[in-house]
Amino acid sequence: MAQLAVDVTGRWHDGDVSDPAELLRSSGFRATPQRQMVLQVLREAGDRHLTADDVWRAVNQHYPSFNRSTTYRVLELFSAMGLVQQTRLGDGVAHFEAVDHPDRHHHLVCVRCGTVQNVPADVLREISVRLAERHSFHIGSVDLMIQGECAACRRAASVTRRA
Amino acid sequence: MAQLAVDVTGRWHDGDVSDPAELLRSSGFRATPQRQMVLQVLREAGDRHLTADDVWRAVNQHYPSFNRSTTYRVLELFSAMGLVQQTRLGDGVAHFEAVDHPDRHHHLVCVRCGTVQNVPADVLREISVRLAERHSFHIGSVDLMIQGECAACRRAASVTRRA
DNA sequence: TTATATGCAAAGATTTTGCACCGAT
DNA sequence: ATCGGTGCAAAATCTTTGCATATAA
């Protein structure tokens, strides 16, 4: 995946995250219906992480001409703007969720059954800030993934497969 | 990516991580040259994370019939065995590294230039153990990725693109 | 008006799968 | 001799790109 195909130089939003259209314009981008609908879908999803395809299907339902490639372009833009956080859960597909706080929750992924448990992110806040300071790094998002066996699978001691 | 197509039930290694062949056999798997070479390549890479393709190219050089699909199958097995950790750098490709400690280091990924800084993982040990206990989760690997802007890019305030 | 963003179609990249054969045990 | 593992080839999945058109500002 190419990173930052979009030029966001000096165009980061600094304000009103509640008004998508204004947010886009104030960052120097156009408030197209596609972009607004993508953001809405992501926000309505709450802390469920959607794949690009999930997003596409949701928007496409109300807006049939909405194209897959636009999905990727919009999601890339939002990632660059810091509106959306991209998460990888080890399943080879990118997952996206709206960012309200820079770090919302993290993931325990079971390598047996693929179940994902969310855990609140505040435990990491202090540590990640300290890390960032030490490396003069400006945090966009924090993403912790712990892989292992969930309680059920440990007990079961039997293999569960995932499609 | 399908998870656990391989049956690893009750066959986790408990011992001598230094002898790849014995390690595999004691876990109930066959010690094929392909598997041993993949492990060797990953171990020689130290803390550089290799993509599946990197691994394939390295092994293929000494073993021309070595096939890409075998690469994926072996890496999946090693992940399930906990020998190899899959890390995410936000570039859409899976990266792998040999695991000696359950958590070795984590990553600060610059969304501008793609630079990756490694940071020692011990800061997270306590927290991840606590999290795992709370969720009755058996930790296989811990993977923290912080995305944002590196010091250089913040200063530059100009966009750097990545191929 | 005009540069940005989208739709479309095609290609690219990565990963998975079915099947016949091979080889570690 | 078995059955697990590999090679091969093909497909599936996910994502990116070029270009003409549409549209937000």
XYZ file of C-alpha atoms (C1' of nucleotides) in Angstrom:
376
model
C 0.000 0.000 0.000
C 1.435 3.320 -0.976
C 1.447 5.705 1.890
C 0.332 9.284 1.636
C -0.511 9.382 -2.027
C -2.534 12.346 -0.912
C -0.801 15.569 -0.078
C -1.890 16.578 3.371
C 0.938 18.984 3.989
C -0.017 21.663 6.397
C -3.626 20.745 6.049
C -4.384 18.893 9.194
C -7.697 19.699 10.717
C -7.569 21.450 14.031
C -11.152 21.718 14.817
C -14.754 20.817 14.887
C -14.710 17.118 14.428
C -18.475 17.021 14.735
C -19.209 18.613 11.355
C -17.776 16.370 8.642
C -18.281 18.820 5.812
C -16.687 21.721 7.598
C -13.944 19.510 8.848
C -13.025 18.488 5.338
C -13.166 21.992 3.935
C -11.151 23.494 6.738
C -8.473 20.945 5.976
C -8.466 21.983 2.341
C -10.426 19.065 0.920
C -13.737 18.918 -0.807
C -16.771 17.824 1.117
C -18.051 15.240 -1.303
C -21.045 13.138 -0.377
C -18.891 10.026 -0.664
C -16.495 11.259 1.969
C -19.239 12.325 4.296
C -20.998 9.012 4.012
C -17.849 7.052 4.659
C -17.206 9.039 7.793
C -20.771 8.593 8.921
C -20.640 4.848 8.407
C -17.441 4.597 10.385
C -18.811 6.681 13.205
C -22.007 4.693 13.373
C -19.963 1.551 13.633
C -18.693 2.741 16.980
C -15.817 0.629 18.120
C -16.483 -2.161 15.664
C -13.731 -2.135 13.105
C -14.867 -2.308 9.520
C -12.944 -3.566 6.538
C -12.765 -1.476 3.387
C -15.314 -3.824 1.932
C -17.673 -3.379 4.865
C -17.487 0.354 4.362
C -18.044 0.028 0.659
C -21.096 -2.198 1.104
C -22.637 0.118 3.669
C -22.245 3.240 1.566
C -23.053 1.494 -1.670
C -26.432 0.504 -0.306
C -27.549 4.125 -0.190
C -25.388 5.342 -3.012
C -25.213 2.675 -5.712
C -22.580 4.328 -7.859
C -20.152 4.446 -4.969
C -17.010 2.728 -6.085
C -14.566 0.457 -4.338
C -11.549 2.431 -5.388
C -13.088 5.538 -3.910
C -13.440 3.655 -0.663
C -9.730 3.075 -0.522
C -8.908 6.615 -1.514
C -11.206 8.081 1.109
C -9.973 5.755 3.809
C -6.412 6.635 2.977
C -7.210 10.313 3.193
C -8.961 9.914 6.520
C -6.066 7.899 7.861
C -3.662 10.629 6.814
C -5.922 13.223 8.398
C -6.041 11.255 11.598
C -9.807 10.864 11.436
C -9.640 7.158 11.064
C -7.380 4.572 12.541
C -6.258 1.601 10.570
C -5.890 -1.604 12.511
C -4.485 -4.899 11.432
C -5.598 -7.975 13.240
C -3.323 -10.452 11.613
C -5.977 -11.643 9.223
C -4.440 -9.936 6.227
C -7.187 -7.375 5.844
C -7.093 -3.765 6.928
C -9.691 -2.725 9.476
C -10.767 0.839 10.048
C -12.476 2.706 12.801
C -13.292 6.332 13.468
C -10.922 7.988 15.849
C -12.297 10.194 18.538
C -9.533 9.621 20.975
C -6.097 8.908 19.587
C -6.172 5.568 21.326
C -9.491 3.924 21.977
C -9.048 0.269 22.577
C -6.744 -2.571 21.783
C -7.132 -6.156 20.710
C -6.635 -9.642 22.023
C -6.723 -11.902 18.992
C -7.106 -15.633 19.435
C -4.921 -17.483 16.959
C -7.159 -20.530 17.318
C -10.601 -19.215 16.634
C -9.922 -15.699 15.451
C -12.057 -14.109 18.141
C -11.128 -10.535 18.903
C -11.595 -9.045 22.348
C -11.424 -5.311 22.769
C -9.688 -3.926 25.804
C -9.759 -0.299 26.890
C -6.771 1.663 25.753
C -6.170 3.960 28.660
C -3.735 1.529 30.243
C -1.307 2.369 27.472
C -1.682 6.095 27.388
C 1.044 6.946 29.847
C 3.515 4.550 28.343
C 2.936 5.586 24.756
C 3.295 9.255 25.605
C 6.561 8.533 27.337
C 7.795 6.504 24.361
C 6.799 9.238 21.952
C 8.627 11.871 23.946
C 11.750 9.813 24.100
C 11.742 9.441 20.322
C 10.455 12.930 19.479
C 7.581 11.184 17.787
C 4.184 12.768 17.245
C 1.568 10.128 17.973
C -1.225 9.645 15.471
C -2.568 6.366 16.718
C -1.658 3.616 19.113
C -2.412 0.057 18.212
C -1.698 -2.888 20.460
C -2.418 -6.415 19.364
C -1.847 -9.384 21.604
C -2.083 -12.731 19.885
C -2.532 -15.965 21.750
C -5.206 -18.327 22.938
C -8.503 -17.221 24.361
C -9.898 -18.879 27.446
C -12.414 -20.955 25.521
C -9.831 -22.365 23.134
C -7.390 -23.163 25.899
C -10.071 -25.140 27.630
C -11.380 -26.770 24.521
C -7.921 -27.929 23.520
C -9.522 -28.587 20.207
C -9.032 -26.719 17.037
C -11.581 -24.296 15.770
C -11.172 -23.176 12.256
C -12.137 -19.923 10.761
C -13.473 -19.346 7.256
C -5.808 -15.168 5.503
C -7.262 -18.318 6.947
C -6.097 -18.937 10.429
C -4.902 -22.248 11.726
C -5.461 -24.399 8.706
C -2.892 -26.510 10.458
C -3.851 -28.595 13.417
C -1.621 -27.710 16.305
C -3.857 -29.097 18.996
C -1.982 -30.081 22.074
C 1.235 -30.030 20.190
C 2.913 -26.885 21.351
C 6.605 -27.171 21.821
C 7.813 -26.988 25.373
C 11.460 -27.211 24.903
C 14.773 -26.850 23.231
C 14.243 -23.919 20.952
C 17.852 -24.119 19.838
C 17.454 -27.290 17.776
C 14.915 -26.620 15.031
C 14.599 -30.227 13.915
C 14.040 -31.564 17.385
C 11.728 -28.727 18.177
C 9.507 -29.586 15.246
C 9.478 -33.293 15.941
C 8.750 -32.873 19.619
C 5.744 -30.804 18.619
C 4.530 -33.577 16.353
C 5.568 -32.073 13.025
C 8.018 -33.246 10.438
C 11.421 -31.663 10.299
C 11.516 -30.887 6.617
C 14.456 -28.980 5.166
C 12.074 -26.237 4.073
C 10.870 -25.634 7.598
C 14.354 -25.660 8.997
C 15.602 -23.221 6.426
C 12.736 -20.838 6.999
C 13.442 -20.813 10.696
C 17.125 -20.301 10.088
C 16.495 -17.378 7.766
C 14.215 -15.742 10.287
C 16.693 -16.227 13.085
C 19.552 -14.853 11.053
C 17.478 -11.802 10.320
C 17.647 -10.929 13.988
C 15.237 -8.156 14.751
C 14.712 -7.181 11.134
C 11.225 -8.184 10.157
C 10.905 -10.045 6.898
C 7.925 -10.294 4.608
C 6.772 -13.665 3.308
C 8.409 -12.748 0.051
C 11.710 -11.894 1.745
C 11.669 -15.295 3.372
C 10.843 -17.021 0.132
C 13.632 -15.276 -1.760
C 16.197 -16.063 0.914
C 15.356 -19.756 1.071
C 14.812 -20.070 -2.648
C 18.357 -18.915 -3.262
C 19.767 -22.049 -1.652
C 16.863 -24.287 -2.467
C 15.505 -23.414 -5.916
C 12.436 -25.620 -5.804
C 11.211 -23.925 -2.655
C 7.741 -22.674 -3.350
C 5.891 -19.550 -2.347
C 2.865 -21.396 -1.068
C 5.105 -23.434 1.203
C 6.416 -20.185 2.602
C 2.959 -19.191 3.700
C 2.164 -22.596 5.080
C 5.359 -22.733 7.098
C 4.978 -19.204 8.412
C 1.446 -19.959 9.462
C 2.580 -23.059 11.295
C 5.372 -21.209 13.056
C 3.002 -18.450 14.067
C 0.632 -20.995 15.517
C 3.523 -22.668 17.314
C 4.631 -19.377 18.735
C 8.049 -19.615 17.088
C 7.446 -16.635 14.903
C 5.715 -13.378 15.548
C 3.745 -11.572 12.963
C 4.100 -7.815 13.183
C 2.153 -5.090 11.510
C 3.752 -2.008 10.148
C 0.718 -0.535 8.513
C 1.991 -1.130 5.005
C -0.452 -3.860 4.174
C 2.069 -6.665 4.162
C 2.635 -9.150 6.932
C 6.067 -9.068 8.513
C 7.574 -11.895 10.461
C 10.352 -12.295 12.960
C 11.653 -15.136 15.051
C 10.460 -15.040 18.618
C 12.932 -15.765 21.350
C 11.190 -13.701 23.954
C 7.434 -13.428 23.733
C 7.790 -9.711 23.238
C 10.954 -8.304 21.789
C 10.401 -4.831 20.503
C 7.726 -2.595 19.159
C 7.436 -0.098 16.352
C 7.046 3.600 15.787
C 5.960 3.956 12.183
C 6.086 7.333 10.492
C 3.050 7.782 8.255
C 4.934 10.377 6.229
C 8.143 8.651 5.274
C 7.477 5.100 6.394
C 10.501 4.969 8.659
C 10.219 2.388 11.404
C 11.875 2.835 14.755
C 12.185 -0.140 17.052
C 11.624 0.377 20.730
C 12.418 -2.177 23.415
C 9.417 -4.164 24.488
C 10.025 -4.579 28.183
C 7.978 -1.474 28.983
C 4.884 -3.389 27.977
C 5.551 -6.644 29.690
C 3.870 -5.846 32.962
C 0.821 -4.335 31.353
C 0.296 -7.103 28.846
C 0.567 -9.758 31.519
C -2.008 -7.935 33.569
C -4.321 -7.620 30.576
C -3.932 -11.271 29.733
C -4.762 -12.317 33.262
C -7.845 -10.174 33.338
C -9.094 -11.831 30.156
C -7.834 -15.339 30.872
C -5.844 -15.002 27.698
C -2.683 -16.962 27.009
C -0.198 -14.595 25.398
C 1.577 -15.771 22.284
C 2.985 -12.466 21.126
C 2.629 -8.797 21.821
C 2.675 -6.295 19.010
C 2.505 -2.566 19.604
C 2.485 -0.192 16.680
C 2.421 3.545 17.116
C 1.785 5.504 13.947
C 2.475 9.191 13.637
C 5.119 11.599 12.475
C 8.784 11.138 13.123
C 10.898 14.054 14.261
C 12.430 14.632 10.853
C 9.088 14.778 9.073
C 7.576 17.085 11.643
C 10.450 19.483 11.100
C 10.420 19.154 7.353
C 6.707 19.918 7.183
C 6.913 18.642 3.657
C 5.522 15.481 2.272
C 7.729 12.563 1.607
C 6.252 9.861 -0.503
C 6.971 6.264 -0.377
C 6.973 3.826 -3.284
C -14.026 28.173 -14.149
C -10.813 24.896 -12.683
C -8.503 21.843 -10.047
C -9.979 18.073 -7.245
C -12.400 13.826 -6.751
C -14.913 10.030 -8.652
C -16.167 6.000 -11.631
C -14.642 2.571 -14.364
C -11.810 -0.951 -15.871
C -7.753 -3.093 -15.732
C -3.637 -4.453 -13.529
C -0.871 -5.493 -9.424
C 0.195 -7.617 -5.291
C -0.438 -10.868 -1.864
C -2.265 -15.004 -0.177
C -4.981 -19.347 -0.500
C -6.416 -23.823 -2.371
C -6.895 -28.485 -4.841
C -4.516 -32.141 -6.223
C -0.885 -35.375 -7.343
C 3.528 -36.636 -5.902
C 7.318 -36.875 -2.632
C 9.644 -37.987 1.478
C 10.256 -37.935 6.846
C 9.175 -41.066 10.177
C 4.274 -48.149 4.116
C 1.907 -44.056 5.812
C 0.253 -39.842 5.914
C 1.944 -35.304 6.393
C 4.169 -31.879 3.500
C 5.490 -29.908 -0.831
C 5.330 -28.194 -5.613
C 2.611 -26.602 -9.050
C -0.823 -24.037 -11.168
C -4.754 -21.730 -10.802
C -7.852 -18.844 -8.362
C -9.336 -15.770 -4.830
C -8.806 -11.692 -2.294
C -7.470 -7.253 -1.501
C -5.668 -2.940 -3.172
C -3.795 0.388 -6.505
C -3.604 3.037 -10.824
C -4.562 5.573 -15.393
C -7.628 8.083 -17.566
C -11.943 10.366 -18.862
C -15.690 12.525 -16.692
C -18.153 14.854 -13.132
C -18.471 18.239 -9.511
C -17.366 21.197 -5.310
C -15.682 25.542 -4.559
